[in-house]
Amino acid sequence: MLRGIPAEYGDQATSSSSSLCRALRHSQKARNYCSQGHNNHRKTPKALMTGSLPGFIDVVRNLNSPELLEDNVITQAKAAGKRIIFYGDETWVKLFPKHFVEYDGTTSFFVSDYTEVDDNVTRHLDKVLKRGDWDMLILHYLGLDHIGHVSGPSSPLIGHKLREMDSILMKIHTSLLSEERETLVPNLLVLCGDHGMSETGGHGASSMEELNTALILISSAFERKPGDIRRPKHVQQTDLAATLAIGLGLPIPGNSVGSLLFPTVEGRPVREQLRFLHLNAVQLSKLLQENVPSYEKEPGFEQFKMSERLHGNWIRLYLEENNSEVLFNLGAKVRRQYLDALRTLSLSLSRQVAQYDIYSMLVGTVVVLEVLSLLLLSIPEALSNKAELEVPLWSPVFSLLFYLTLLVLSALHVIVCTSAESSCYFCGLSWLTAGGVMVLVSALLCAVVSALAKTFGDGKFLSKNPAHPKPRWSELDVLILLGTMGHVLSLGASSFIEEEHQTWYFLINTLCLALCHEIYRNCLLRDDSEPQQCPHVEEEFIRTAAALQDRSTGCDTLEPHGVSRSLTSLDTLRGYEKWMVLASPWVILTCCRLLRSLNQTGVQWAHRPDLGHWLTSSDHKAELSVLTALSLIVIFALVQRKCSLTSKVALALGLLGVYCYRAAIGNVLFPWQRDSKDISKGVIEARFVHVFVLGILFTGTKDLLKSQVIATDVTIKTVGLWEIYSGLVLLAALLFRPHNLPVLVFSLLIQTIMTKFIWKPLRHDAAEITIMHYWFGQAFFYFQGNSNNIATVDISAGFVGLDTYIEVPAVFLTAFATFAGPVLWASHLVSFLSSETSSGSALSHACFCYALICSFPVSAYIILVTSLRYHLFIWSVFSPKLLYEGMHILITAAICVFFTAMDQTNTKS
Amino acid sequence: MKDTDIKRLLYTHLLCIFSIILSICIPSFFLENFSILETHLTWLCICSVFVTAVNLVLYLIVKPNASSKRSSISYKVTRFLKCCIYFLMSCFFFHVIFVLYGAPLIELVLETFLFAVILSTFTTVPCLCLLGPNIKAWLRVFSRNGVTSIWENSLQITTISSFIGTWLGAFPIPLDWERPWQMAIERKKMCRSFCVPGMVLGTVTQ
């Protein structure tokens, strides 16, 4: 198996790269196909060997490959006593433990290595081919895939690699031919890829380039008349399992939905052909019976019954040794019937996968919507000066409405679950869990109703009392509201989801321009209007003084006093600082533009050359090393300001360790070692950094606890929060790929600039600052090179500092590396708010806003996806986004818990 | 006074819209294979030239603020030169902003620049005509409650709606409709289509 082999392999008209394949195809011994796979991210050969379709959740399961228990060709072959030898990706060894009499697994996680992985396979080849004491030899070459990941499909390395593969194929083929001369049993050589390669060299999505891959079957048993040149046909990847099983004389794996590739058995006598087709059809119809309750009405099943009857007739004729022409015609007819039946059966089985569990989906949506409406209804309460968010969850439990809803819901549950035809996740839950969910649903409903009643009551009260002036919305608030709405609306279109990074870049650019407008208006107009507005100034001063007093007594109002509050603050800035304030939006905009060209992501423009690719190519290792070293130094310079001495030292050592780690795994060079080629996994270096990360986080937590117990000094808490933040920065520096370190640097830089020159002088309130943090966090998620496609998740981050796959740390590290942008911005938000604002309610405001602004798109998206579930791109575009959103909301929940904890300590102190 | 002002305002806006329409129709008589979608660059040039000319002529005739104290030739020349420099500066400024918004730096540089030019003809030229090269007056007009006359009000509305139109026009770019005109034309079309109702609205509301 050749990972990542493009479909054109084998009929590239241009060149030398696959001359043997072409030669073989013309020499009548090969069958050439273009097999179509299914959307699946990581590299399991599962679909190939079981013949079943990968469900979407397999993406998650793929990260860890446990033993494959499903019926598959390898297990069947083992049971039949075949001797199997395997060399290649160790995923196979994990999937099929104890199946191989001899194996040598290569780890596939060092993507930058594309020679070693293949040499590890090839070095056994000569020996094994000479021995001939095996029945099945599986070779899995990873090099091509790695080249694709590292330098893209148009890399010159690809030609070399294909030529190398060609020579290996030639070696195997000639050796098999010479063996056949002695044993007279035909061999089968299968060359296939498990996936293709996208324009960027990745895979995992559903573009034609990624799904289509070559499949070539070579055997001396195939016969073709000279001059009969066939074009490669499109077949499904799942067909291979059935074909291999029949070819080896094994039972077809039970869950296989593939049909036999008929041309492979064309050379056999008609009786055997029909027998093979019958076997395949019986297996498929059994699978249909298991999955479809009304299987008898399926057209495929009817066709199968019909062809079975005809087959019976044919056998009767055959046994009577009837006239050969009638027999032949009937045989051809039966064969055609069988092939039709197989095709229909296979099709209706593949369609079976797309069935939705509406009931469970509805329950989930209802819970989400209720929580969202509760959040929305409590906006005025939560953002008031008291900042109290009390969800009256206990009082509704004793109301009549609660019991009524509970009763109705349980009745519904019983009715739905007893009458459900297909399997339903929610019905499959235990009664206790389901009951808990129903209690939750009805309690939330009651809470929503009571909140609604309360709001209306208050509304009546407020309308009678016109003394309350409506707070005026500043341009920034309008922009924030419009931006959020626009983003939510854009989630309805698949292209907008694919290119979501564009939306975010656009929004933060606009945000910067709006901030720029605000700053300039405040700075320039004040100079202008001062002489004319002399009488107003005093009044203004009084007002702002009052506002300041308000703030110091702990009332942070939502109402933005845009002009008044900034007049005084900008007044205090003089000379250099003022210029910095004026320049800061432009600096931020330039940073964003640079970051944008670092990683091209999305779908449409992903193939464009970007700085990231330029840096990672092996010719520019020196530049990458310089850049990495520079970024690490800048990171240190930016983070160390507010740390205590011990964590400063720890941070410096940790960043040094990051460089050593990158040098050890061969991403960057030390200036003194020119050409050392010993690439290790860098476990020791990475663990060295992990120790420092844990140390810094520990000191931070200790400070926080101290501030809670002693409750004398606010600075201890600030330092503690900043230390936690710097620990997270260090971890991100370790996990980010070296060309992404500038993202981290710019994120720190923008945070510093915003803090110093924008948020402090302009005195935005907590809600605005929170939303700006959220927007920047989202934008940095995409600046890192992520997209709404599973293929861009950097799984190698989960193996930093680990020898083998250990589930919990690997999942944690991968999640952190992926969501580093949002997490870092959120933790900066906590430390900024607790250090800058003296008001107590700022943190709780921020927490509420953060929760609201994260949950709003998610709930809208859930409704959208539910209504668009028959959309053409539901599996390729919408569902990965749903996974991302789910993960994002989990992380948001963790952040909110952290917020609340900080808030608690705050109120206590 | 106010009624006549409103009437004149209406006429100027109608003439501006008419000039845009003319810039679509007239070149097709002189130039071969001219169409908005395919040779959009030429059209951009022609359109901006037309609109600038119409604006200049109109404001010279109507003279909404005929309060120039001095009218020596040298003063007028320096004023005119200043206006030209401001116009060029605004073009470059918009160009920089488009690049910051993600327009490619090297390829499509002509498209981006022409787009900057047309945006400045829709925004900067009327400002220059009406307010002259006086940054403080501009800032006054474009901040809250800074408007003093109908003319300034209409100026504020048209300019801001042009910006918003351009901003909204960037939204459809990620949609993969695979049209060649998406990059430049789409933005500009949206810009214009938001500009025009903005003008009318400005007129009507007075």
Short mmCIF file of N, CA and C in Angstrom, two decimals, chain A residues 173-185 187:
data_model
loop_
_atom_site.label_atom_id
_atom_site.label_comp_id
_atom_site.label_asym_id
_atom_site.label_seq_id
_atom_site.Cartn_x
_atom_site.Cartn_y
_atom_site.Cartn_z
N HIS A 173 7.56 -7.69 -8.63
CA HIS A 173 6.90 -8.33 -9.76
C HIS A 173 7.80 -9.40 -10.38
N THR A 174 9.06 -9.07 -10.64
CA THR A 174 9.96 -10.05 -11.27
C THR A 174 10.17 -11.24 -10.35
N SER A 175 10.28 -10.96 -9.06
CA SER A 175 10.52 -12.06 -8.15
C SER A 175 9.30 -12.98 -8.10
N LEU A 176 8.11 -12.37 -8.14
CA LEU A 176 6.90 -13.18 -8.12
C LEU A 176 6.80 -14.02 -9.38
N LEU A 177 7.17 -13.42 -10.52
CA LEU A 177 7.10 -14.16 -11.79
C LEU A 177 8.04 -15.36 -11.77
N SER A 178 9.24 -15.15 -11.24
CA SER A 178 10.20 -16.25 -11.23
C SER A 178 9.74 -17.35 -10.29
N GLU A 179 9.05 -16.93 -9.24
CA GLU A 179 8.54 -17.93 -8.31
C GLU A 179 7.43 -18.76 -8.94
N GLU A 180 6.60 -18.04 -9.73
CA GLU A 180 5.46 -18.71 -10.35
C GLU A 180 5.90 -19.81 -11.29
N ARG A 181 7.07 -19.59 -11.91
CA ARG A 181 7.54 -20.60 -12.85
C ARG A 181 7.76 -21.94 -12.15
N GLU A 182 8.09 -21.86 -10.87
CA GLU A 182 8.32 -23.11 -10.14
C GLU A 182 7.03 -23.69 -9.60
N THR A 183 6.19 -22.83 -9.03
CA THR A 183 5.03 -23.37 -8.31
C THR A 183 3.77 -23.47 -9.14
N LEU A 184 3.69 -22.68 -10.21
CA LEU A 184 2.53 -22.70 -11.11
C LEU A 184 1.24 -22.17 -10.48
N VAL A 185 1.34 -21.61 -9.30
CA VAL A 185 0.15 -20.98 -8.72
C VAL A 185 0.26 -19.47 -8.96
N ASN A 187 0.14 -15.52 -8.61
CA ASN A 187 0.19 -14.58 -7.49
C ASN A 187 -0.61 -13.33 -7.84
#
